mmCIF file with all atom_site columns, C-alpha atoms in Angstrom:
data_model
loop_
_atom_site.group_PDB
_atom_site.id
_atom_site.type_symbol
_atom_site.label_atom_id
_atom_site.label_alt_id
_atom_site.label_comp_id
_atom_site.label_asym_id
_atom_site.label_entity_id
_atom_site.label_seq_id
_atom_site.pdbx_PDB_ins_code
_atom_site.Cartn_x
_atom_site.Cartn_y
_atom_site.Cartn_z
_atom_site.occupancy
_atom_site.B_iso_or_equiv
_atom_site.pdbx_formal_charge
_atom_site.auth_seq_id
_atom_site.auth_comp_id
_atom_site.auth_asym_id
_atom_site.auth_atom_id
_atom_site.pdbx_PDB_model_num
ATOM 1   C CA . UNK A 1 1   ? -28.363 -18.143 33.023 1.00 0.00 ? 12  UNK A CA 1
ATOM 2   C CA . UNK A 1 2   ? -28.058 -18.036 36.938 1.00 0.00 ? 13  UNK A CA 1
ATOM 3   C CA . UNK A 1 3   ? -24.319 -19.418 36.502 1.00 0.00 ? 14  UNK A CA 1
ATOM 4   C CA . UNK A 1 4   ? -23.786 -15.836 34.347 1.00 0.00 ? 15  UNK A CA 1
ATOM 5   C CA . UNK A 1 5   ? -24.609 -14.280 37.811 1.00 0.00 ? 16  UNK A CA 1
ATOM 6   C CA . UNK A 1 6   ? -21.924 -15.729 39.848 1.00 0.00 ? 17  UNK A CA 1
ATOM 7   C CA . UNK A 1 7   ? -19.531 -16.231 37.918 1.00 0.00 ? 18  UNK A CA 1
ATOM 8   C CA . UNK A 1 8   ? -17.431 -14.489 34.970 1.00 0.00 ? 19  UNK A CA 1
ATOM 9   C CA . UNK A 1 9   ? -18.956 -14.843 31.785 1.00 0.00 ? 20  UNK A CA 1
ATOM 10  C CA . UNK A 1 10  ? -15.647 -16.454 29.863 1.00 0.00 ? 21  UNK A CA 1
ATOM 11  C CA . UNK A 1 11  ? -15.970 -19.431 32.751 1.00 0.00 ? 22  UNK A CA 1
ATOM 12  C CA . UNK A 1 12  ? -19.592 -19.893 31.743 1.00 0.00 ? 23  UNK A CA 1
ATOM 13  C CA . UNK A 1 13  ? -19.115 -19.739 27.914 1.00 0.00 ? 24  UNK A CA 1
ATOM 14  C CA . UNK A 1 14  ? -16.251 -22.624 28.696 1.00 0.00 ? 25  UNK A CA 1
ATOM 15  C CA . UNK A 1 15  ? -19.135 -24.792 30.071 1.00 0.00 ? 26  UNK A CA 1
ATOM 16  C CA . UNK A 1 16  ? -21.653 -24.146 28.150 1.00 0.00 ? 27  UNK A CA 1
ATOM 17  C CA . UNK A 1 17  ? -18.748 -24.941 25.586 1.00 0.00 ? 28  UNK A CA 1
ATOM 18  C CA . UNK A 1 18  ? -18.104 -28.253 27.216 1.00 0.00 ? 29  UNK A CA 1
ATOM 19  C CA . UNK A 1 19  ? -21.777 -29.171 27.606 1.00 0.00 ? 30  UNK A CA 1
ATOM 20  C CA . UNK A 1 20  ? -22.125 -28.848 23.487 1.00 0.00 ? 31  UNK A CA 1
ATOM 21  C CA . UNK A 1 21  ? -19.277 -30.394 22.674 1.00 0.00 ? 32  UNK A CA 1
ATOM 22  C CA . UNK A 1 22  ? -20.014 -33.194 24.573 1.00 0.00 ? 33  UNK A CA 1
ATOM 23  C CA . UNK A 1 23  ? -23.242 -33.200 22.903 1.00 0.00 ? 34  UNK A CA 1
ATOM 24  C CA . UNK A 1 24  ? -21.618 -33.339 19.558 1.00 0.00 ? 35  UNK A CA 1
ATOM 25  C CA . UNK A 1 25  ? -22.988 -30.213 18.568 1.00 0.00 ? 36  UNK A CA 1
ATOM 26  C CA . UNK A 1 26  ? -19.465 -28.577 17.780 1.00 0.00 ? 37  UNK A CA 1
ATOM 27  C CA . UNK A 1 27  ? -20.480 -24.866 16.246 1.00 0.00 ? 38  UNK A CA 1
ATOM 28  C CA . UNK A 1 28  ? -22.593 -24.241 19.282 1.00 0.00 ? 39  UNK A CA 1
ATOM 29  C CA . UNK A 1 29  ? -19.626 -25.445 21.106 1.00 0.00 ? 40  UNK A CA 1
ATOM 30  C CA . UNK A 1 30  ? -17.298 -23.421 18.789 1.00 0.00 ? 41  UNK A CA 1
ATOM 31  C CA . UNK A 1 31  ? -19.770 -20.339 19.514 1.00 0.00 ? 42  UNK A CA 1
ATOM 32  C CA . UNK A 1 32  ? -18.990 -20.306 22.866 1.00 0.00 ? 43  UNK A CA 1
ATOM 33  C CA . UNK A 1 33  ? -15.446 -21.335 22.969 1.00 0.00 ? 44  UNK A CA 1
ATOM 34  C CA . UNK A 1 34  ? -15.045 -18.404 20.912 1.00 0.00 ? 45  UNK A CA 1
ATOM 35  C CA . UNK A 1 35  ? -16.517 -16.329 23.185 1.00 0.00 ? 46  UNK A CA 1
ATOM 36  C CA . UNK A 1 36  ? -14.868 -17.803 26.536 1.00 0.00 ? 47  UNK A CA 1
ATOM 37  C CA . UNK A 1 37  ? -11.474 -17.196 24.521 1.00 0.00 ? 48  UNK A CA 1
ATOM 38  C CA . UNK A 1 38  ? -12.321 -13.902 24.088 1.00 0.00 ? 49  UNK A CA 1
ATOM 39  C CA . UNK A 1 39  ? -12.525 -12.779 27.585 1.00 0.00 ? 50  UNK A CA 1
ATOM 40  C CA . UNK A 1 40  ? -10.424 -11.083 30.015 1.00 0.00 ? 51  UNK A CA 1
ATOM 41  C CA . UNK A 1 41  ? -9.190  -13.623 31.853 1.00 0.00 ? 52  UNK A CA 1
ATOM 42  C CA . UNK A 1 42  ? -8.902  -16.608 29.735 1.00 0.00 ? 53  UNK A CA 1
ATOM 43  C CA . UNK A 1 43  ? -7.283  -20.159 30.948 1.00 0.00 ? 54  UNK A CA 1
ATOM 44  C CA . UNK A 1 44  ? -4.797  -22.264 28.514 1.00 0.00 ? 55  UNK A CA 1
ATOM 45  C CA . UNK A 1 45  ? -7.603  -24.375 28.832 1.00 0.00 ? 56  UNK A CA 1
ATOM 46  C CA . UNK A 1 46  ? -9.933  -22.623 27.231 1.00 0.00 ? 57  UNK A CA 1
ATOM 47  C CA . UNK A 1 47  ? -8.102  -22.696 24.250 1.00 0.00 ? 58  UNK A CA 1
ATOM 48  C CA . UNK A 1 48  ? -7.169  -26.064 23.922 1.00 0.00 ? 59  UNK A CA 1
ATOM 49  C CA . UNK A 1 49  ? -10.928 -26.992 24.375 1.00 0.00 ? 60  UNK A CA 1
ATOM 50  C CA . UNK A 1 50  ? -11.362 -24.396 21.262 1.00 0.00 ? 61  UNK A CA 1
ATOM 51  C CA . UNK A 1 51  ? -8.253  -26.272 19.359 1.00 0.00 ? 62  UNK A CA 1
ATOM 52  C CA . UNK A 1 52  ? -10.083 -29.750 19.805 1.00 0.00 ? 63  UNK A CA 1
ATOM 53  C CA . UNK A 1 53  ? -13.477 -28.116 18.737 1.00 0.00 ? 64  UNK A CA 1
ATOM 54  C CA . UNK A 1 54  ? -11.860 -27.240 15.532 1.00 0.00 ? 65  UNK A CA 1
ATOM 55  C CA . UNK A 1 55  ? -9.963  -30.544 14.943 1.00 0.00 ? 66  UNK A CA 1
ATOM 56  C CA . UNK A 1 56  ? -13.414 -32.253 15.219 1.00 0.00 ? 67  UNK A CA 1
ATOM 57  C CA . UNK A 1 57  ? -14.942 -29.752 12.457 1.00 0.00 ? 68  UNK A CA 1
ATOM 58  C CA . UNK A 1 58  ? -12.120 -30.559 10.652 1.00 0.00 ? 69  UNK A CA 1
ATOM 59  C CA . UNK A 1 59  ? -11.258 -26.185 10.797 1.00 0.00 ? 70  UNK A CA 1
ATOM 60  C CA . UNK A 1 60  ? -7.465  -26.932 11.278 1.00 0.00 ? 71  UNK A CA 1
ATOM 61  C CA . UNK A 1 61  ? -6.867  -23.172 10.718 1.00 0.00 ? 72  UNK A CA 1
ATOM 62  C CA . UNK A 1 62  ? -8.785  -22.696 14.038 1.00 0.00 ? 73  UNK A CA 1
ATOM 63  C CA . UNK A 1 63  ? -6.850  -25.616 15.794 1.00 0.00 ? 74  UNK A CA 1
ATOM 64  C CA . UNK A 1 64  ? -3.417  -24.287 14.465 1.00 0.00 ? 75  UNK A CA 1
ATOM 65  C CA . UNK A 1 65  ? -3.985  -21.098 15.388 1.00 0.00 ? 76  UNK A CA 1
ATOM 66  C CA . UNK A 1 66  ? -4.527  -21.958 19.269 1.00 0.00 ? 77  UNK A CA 1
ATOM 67  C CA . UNK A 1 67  ? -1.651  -24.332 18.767 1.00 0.00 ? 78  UNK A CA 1
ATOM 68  C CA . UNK A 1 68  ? 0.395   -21.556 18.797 1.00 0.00 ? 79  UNK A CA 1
ATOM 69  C CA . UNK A 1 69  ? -1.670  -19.056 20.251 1.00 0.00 ? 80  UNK A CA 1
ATOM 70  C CA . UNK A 1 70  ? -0.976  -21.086 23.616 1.00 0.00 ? 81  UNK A CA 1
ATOM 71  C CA . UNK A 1 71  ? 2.505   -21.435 23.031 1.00 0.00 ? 82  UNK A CA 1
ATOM 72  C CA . UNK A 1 72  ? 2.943   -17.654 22.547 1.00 0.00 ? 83  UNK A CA 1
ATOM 73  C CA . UNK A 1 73  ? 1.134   -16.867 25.047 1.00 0.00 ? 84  UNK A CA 1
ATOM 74  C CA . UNK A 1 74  ? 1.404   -19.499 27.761 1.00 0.00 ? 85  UNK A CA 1
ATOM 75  C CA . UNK A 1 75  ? 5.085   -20.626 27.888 1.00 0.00 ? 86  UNK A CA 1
ATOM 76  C CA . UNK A 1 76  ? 4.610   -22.067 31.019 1.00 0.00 ? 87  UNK A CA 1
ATOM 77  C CA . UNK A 1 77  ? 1.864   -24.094 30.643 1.00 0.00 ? 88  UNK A CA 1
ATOM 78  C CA . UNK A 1 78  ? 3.366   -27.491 29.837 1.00 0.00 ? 89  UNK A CA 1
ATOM 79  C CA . UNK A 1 79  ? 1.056   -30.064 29.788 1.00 0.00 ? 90  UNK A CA 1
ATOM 80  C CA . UNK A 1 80  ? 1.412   -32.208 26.868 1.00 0.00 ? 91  UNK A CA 1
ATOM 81  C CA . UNK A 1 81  ? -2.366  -31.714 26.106 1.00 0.00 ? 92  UNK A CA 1
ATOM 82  C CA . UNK A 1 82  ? -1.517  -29.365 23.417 1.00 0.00 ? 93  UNK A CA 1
ATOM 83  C CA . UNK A 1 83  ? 1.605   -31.023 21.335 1.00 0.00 ? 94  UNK A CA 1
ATOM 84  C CA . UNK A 1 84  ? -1.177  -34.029 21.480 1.00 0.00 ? 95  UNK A CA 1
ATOM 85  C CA . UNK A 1 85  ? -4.027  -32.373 19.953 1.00 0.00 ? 96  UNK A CA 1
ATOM 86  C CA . UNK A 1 86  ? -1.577  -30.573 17.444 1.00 0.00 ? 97  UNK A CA 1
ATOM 87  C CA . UNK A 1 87  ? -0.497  -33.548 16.470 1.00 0.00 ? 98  UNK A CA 1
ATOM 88  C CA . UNK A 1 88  ? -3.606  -35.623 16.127 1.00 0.00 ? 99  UNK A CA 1
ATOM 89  C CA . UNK A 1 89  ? -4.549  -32.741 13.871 1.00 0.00 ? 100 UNK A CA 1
ATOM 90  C CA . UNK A 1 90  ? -1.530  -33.104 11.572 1.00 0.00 ? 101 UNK A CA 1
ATOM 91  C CA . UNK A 1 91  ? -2.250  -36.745 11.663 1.00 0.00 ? 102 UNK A CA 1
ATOM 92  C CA . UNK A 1 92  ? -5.981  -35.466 9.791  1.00 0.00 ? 103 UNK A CA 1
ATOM 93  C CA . UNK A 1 93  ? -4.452  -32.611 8.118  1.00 0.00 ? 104 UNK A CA 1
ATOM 94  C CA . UNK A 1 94  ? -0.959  -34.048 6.771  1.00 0.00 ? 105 UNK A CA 1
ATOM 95  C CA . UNK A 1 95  ? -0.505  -37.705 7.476  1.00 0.00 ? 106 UNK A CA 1
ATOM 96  C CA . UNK A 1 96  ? 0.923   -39.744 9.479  1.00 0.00 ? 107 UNK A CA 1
ATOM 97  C CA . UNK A 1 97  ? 4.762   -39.018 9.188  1.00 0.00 ? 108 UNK A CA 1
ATOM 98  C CA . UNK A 1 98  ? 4.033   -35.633 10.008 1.00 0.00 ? 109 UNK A CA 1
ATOM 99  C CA . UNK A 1 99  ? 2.155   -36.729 12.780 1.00 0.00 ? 110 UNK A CA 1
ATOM 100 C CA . UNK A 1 100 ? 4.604   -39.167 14.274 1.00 0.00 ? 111 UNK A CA 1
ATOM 101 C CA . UNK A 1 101 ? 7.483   -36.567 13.839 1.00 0.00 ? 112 UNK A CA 1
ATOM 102 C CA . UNK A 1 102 ? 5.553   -34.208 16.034 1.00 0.00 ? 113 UNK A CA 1
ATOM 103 C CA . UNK A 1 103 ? 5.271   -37.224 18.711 1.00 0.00 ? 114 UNK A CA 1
ATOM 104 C CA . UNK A 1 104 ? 8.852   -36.542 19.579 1.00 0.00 ? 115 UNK A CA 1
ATOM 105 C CA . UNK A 1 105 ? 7.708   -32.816 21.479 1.00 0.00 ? 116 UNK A CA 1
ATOM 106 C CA . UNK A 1 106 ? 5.475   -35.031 24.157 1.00 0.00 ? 117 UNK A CA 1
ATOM 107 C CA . UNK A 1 107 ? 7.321   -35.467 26.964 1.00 0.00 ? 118 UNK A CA 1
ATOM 108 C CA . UNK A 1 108 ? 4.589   -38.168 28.848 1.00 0.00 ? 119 UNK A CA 1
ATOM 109 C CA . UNK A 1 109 ? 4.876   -40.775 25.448 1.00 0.00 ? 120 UNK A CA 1
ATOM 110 C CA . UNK A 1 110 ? 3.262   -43.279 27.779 1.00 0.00 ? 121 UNK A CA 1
ATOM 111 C CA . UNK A 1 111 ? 0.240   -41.401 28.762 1.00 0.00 ? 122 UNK A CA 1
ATOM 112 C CA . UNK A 1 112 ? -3.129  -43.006 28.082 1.00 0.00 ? 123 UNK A CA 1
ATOM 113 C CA . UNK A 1 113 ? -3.489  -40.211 25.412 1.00 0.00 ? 124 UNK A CA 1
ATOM 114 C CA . UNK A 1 114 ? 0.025   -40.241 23.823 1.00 0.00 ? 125 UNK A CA 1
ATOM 115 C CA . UNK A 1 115 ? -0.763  -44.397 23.339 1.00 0.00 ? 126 UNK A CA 1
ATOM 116 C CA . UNK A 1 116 ? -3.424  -43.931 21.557 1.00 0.00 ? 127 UNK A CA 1
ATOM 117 C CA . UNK A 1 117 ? -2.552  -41.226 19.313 1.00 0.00 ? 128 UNK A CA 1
ATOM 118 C CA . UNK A 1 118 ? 0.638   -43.734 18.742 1.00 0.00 ? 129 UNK A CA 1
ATOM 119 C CA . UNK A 1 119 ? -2.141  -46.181 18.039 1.00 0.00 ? 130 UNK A CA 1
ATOM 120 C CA . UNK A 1 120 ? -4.131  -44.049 15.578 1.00 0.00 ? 131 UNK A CA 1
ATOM 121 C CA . UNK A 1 121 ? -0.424  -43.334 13.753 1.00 0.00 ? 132 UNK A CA 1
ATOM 122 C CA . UNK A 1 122 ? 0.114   -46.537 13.966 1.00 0.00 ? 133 UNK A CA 1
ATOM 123 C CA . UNK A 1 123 ? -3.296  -47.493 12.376 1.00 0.00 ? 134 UNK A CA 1
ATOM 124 C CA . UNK A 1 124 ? -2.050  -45.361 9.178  1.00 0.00 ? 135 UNK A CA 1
ATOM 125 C CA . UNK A 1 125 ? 0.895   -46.465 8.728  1.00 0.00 ? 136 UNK A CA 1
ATOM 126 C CA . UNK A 1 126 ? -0.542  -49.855 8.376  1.00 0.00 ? 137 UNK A CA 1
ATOM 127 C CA . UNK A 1 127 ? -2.744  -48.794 5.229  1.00 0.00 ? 138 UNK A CA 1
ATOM 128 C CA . UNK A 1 128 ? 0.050   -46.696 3.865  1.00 0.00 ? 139 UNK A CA 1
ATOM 129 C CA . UNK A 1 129 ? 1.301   -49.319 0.497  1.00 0.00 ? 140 UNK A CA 1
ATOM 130 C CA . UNK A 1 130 ? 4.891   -48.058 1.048  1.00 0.00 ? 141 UNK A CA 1
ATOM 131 C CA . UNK A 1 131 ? 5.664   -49.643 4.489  1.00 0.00 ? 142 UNK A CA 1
ATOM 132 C CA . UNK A 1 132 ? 6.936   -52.620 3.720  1.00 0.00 ? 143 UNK A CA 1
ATOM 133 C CA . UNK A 1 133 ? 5.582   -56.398 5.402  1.00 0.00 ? 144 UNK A CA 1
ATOM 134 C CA . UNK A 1 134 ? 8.371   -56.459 8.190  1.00 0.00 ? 145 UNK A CA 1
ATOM 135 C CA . UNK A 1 135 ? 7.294   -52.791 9.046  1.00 0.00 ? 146 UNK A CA 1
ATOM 136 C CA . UNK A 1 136 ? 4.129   -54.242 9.060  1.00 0.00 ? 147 UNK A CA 1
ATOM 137 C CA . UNK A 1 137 ? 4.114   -56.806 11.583 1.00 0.00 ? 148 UNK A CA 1
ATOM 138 C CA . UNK A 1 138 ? 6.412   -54.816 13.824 1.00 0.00 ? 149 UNK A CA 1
ATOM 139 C CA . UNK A 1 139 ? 3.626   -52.166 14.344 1.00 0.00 ? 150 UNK A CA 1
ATOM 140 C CA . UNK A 1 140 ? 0.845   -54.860 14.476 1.00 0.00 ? 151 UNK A CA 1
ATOM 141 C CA . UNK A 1 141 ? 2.886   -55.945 17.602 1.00 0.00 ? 152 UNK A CA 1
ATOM 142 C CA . UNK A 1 142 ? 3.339   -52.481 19.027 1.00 0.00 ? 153 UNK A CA 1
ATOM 143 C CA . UNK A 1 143 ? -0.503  -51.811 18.259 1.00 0.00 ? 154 UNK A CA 1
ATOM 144 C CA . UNK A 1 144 ? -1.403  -54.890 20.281 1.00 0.00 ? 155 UNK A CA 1
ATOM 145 C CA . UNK A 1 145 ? 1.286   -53.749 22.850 1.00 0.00 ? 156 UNK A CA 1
ATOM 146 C CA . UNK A 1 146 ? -0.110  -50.622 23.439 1.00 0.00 ? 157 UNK A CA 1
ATOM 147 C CA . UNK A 1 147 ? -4.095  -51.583 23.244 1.00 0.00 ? 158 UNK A CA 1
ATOM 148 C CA . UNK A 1 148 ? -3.025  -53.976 26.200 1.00 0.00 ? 159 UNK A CA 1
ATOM 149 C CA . UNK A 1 149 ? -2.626  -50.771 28.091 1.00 0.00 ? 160 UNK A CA 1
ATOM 150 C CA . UNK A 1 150 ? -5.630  -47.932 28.605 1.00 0.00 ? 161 UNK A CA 1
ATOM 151 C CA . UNK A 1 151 ? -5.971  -45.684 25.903 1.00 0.00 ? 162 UNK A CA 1
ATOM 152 C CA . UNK A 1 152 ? -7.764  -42.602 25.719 1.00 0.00 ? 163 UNK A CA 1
ATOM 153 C CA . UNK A 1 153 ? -9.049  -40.536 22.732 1.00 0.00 ? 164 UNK A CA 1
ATOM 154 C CA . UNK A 1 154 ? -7.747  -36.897 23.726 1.00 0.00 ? 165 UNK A CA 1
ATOM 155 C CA . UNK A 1 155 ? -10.943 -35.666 20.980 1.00 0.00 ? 166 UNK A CA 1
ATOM 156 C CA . UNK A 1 156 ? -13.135 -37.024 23.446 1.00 0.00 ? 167 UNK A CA 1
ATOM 157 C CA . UNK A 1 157 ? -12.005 -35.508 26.312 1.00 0.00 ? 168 UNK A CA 1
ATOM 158 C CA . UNK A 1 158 ? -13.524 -31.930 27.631 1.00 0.00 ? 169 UNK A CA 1
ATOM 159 C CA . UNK A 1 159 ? -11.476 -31.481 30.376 1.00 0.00 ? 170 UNK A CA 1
ATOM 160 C CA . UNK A 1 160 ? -7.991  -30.052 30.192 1.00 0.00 ? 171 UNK A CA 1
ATOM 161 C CA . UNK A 1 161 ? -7.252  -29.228 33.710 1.00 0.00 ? 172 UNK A CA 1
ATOM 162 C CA . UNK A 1 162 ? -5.867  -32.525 35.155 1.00 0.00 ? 173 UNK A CA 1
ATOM 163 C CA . UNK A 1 163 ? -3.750  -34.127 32.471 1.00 0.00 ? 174 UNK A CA 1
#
């Protein structure tokens, strides 16, 4: 409550946000998202913390509609946060070939986060009956090749401002 004293309330509802998503509680952390979004002076960031709230509740309305709520209305901001987390959620929502198609709009593809969504594409693809054996043990190779590298989960991450 003292934090609501110093600084703007949207800023506060992002934290308080944060602190209940990384708590796993994700409609408290939706509650507030939804509030700091709704502010006067919101930050892209904001709303891609909102977008990954709603990929983990499995809401992909919510996470498609800041998908291109931030690309209306940030143009600038091009941090490939965004085409990731849109994409992980088509990987949920749609499978893995749309998933993998939507790779191709990241412009870092070897960024800690862009490997691993590679790697959770990759670990689809591997159950999907219609690749064929040779597929098979090409992507086996590229999974190994990119686990050899650091990999991180962009669901798990809460902060948006340095990637």
């Amino acid at each position: 409550e003292q934090q609501s004293l110093v600084d703007r309330f949207e800023n506060v509802a992002h934290r308080r946000a944060t602190y209940f998503m990384k708590g796993g509680d994700f409609e408290s952390a939706l509650e507030y998202a939804t509030i700091a979004c709704n502010g006067e002076r919101v930050l892209p960031q904001m709303h891609l913390l909102r977008m990954s709230i709603g990929i983990h509740l499995h809401d992909y309305m919510i996470a498609e509609n800041e998908y291109k709520y931030i690309k209306e209305n940030y143009k600038h901001f091009s941090v490939d946060t965004c085409e990731i987390l849109y994409a992980t959620m088509l990987l949920y929502k749609r499978g893995w070939k749309t998933a993998e198609a939507a790779l191709t709009k990241i412009k870092k593809k070897d960024s800690s986060h862009a490997r691993n969504l590679r790697c959770k594409i990759i670990d689809e693809q591997l159950k999907d009956p219609k690749v064929s054996p040779i597929d098979k043990e090409k992507l086996e190779q590229e999974r190994e090749q990119l686990r050899a590298k650091k990999l991180t989960d962009v669901l798990l991450q809460t902060r948006y401002y340095d990637l």
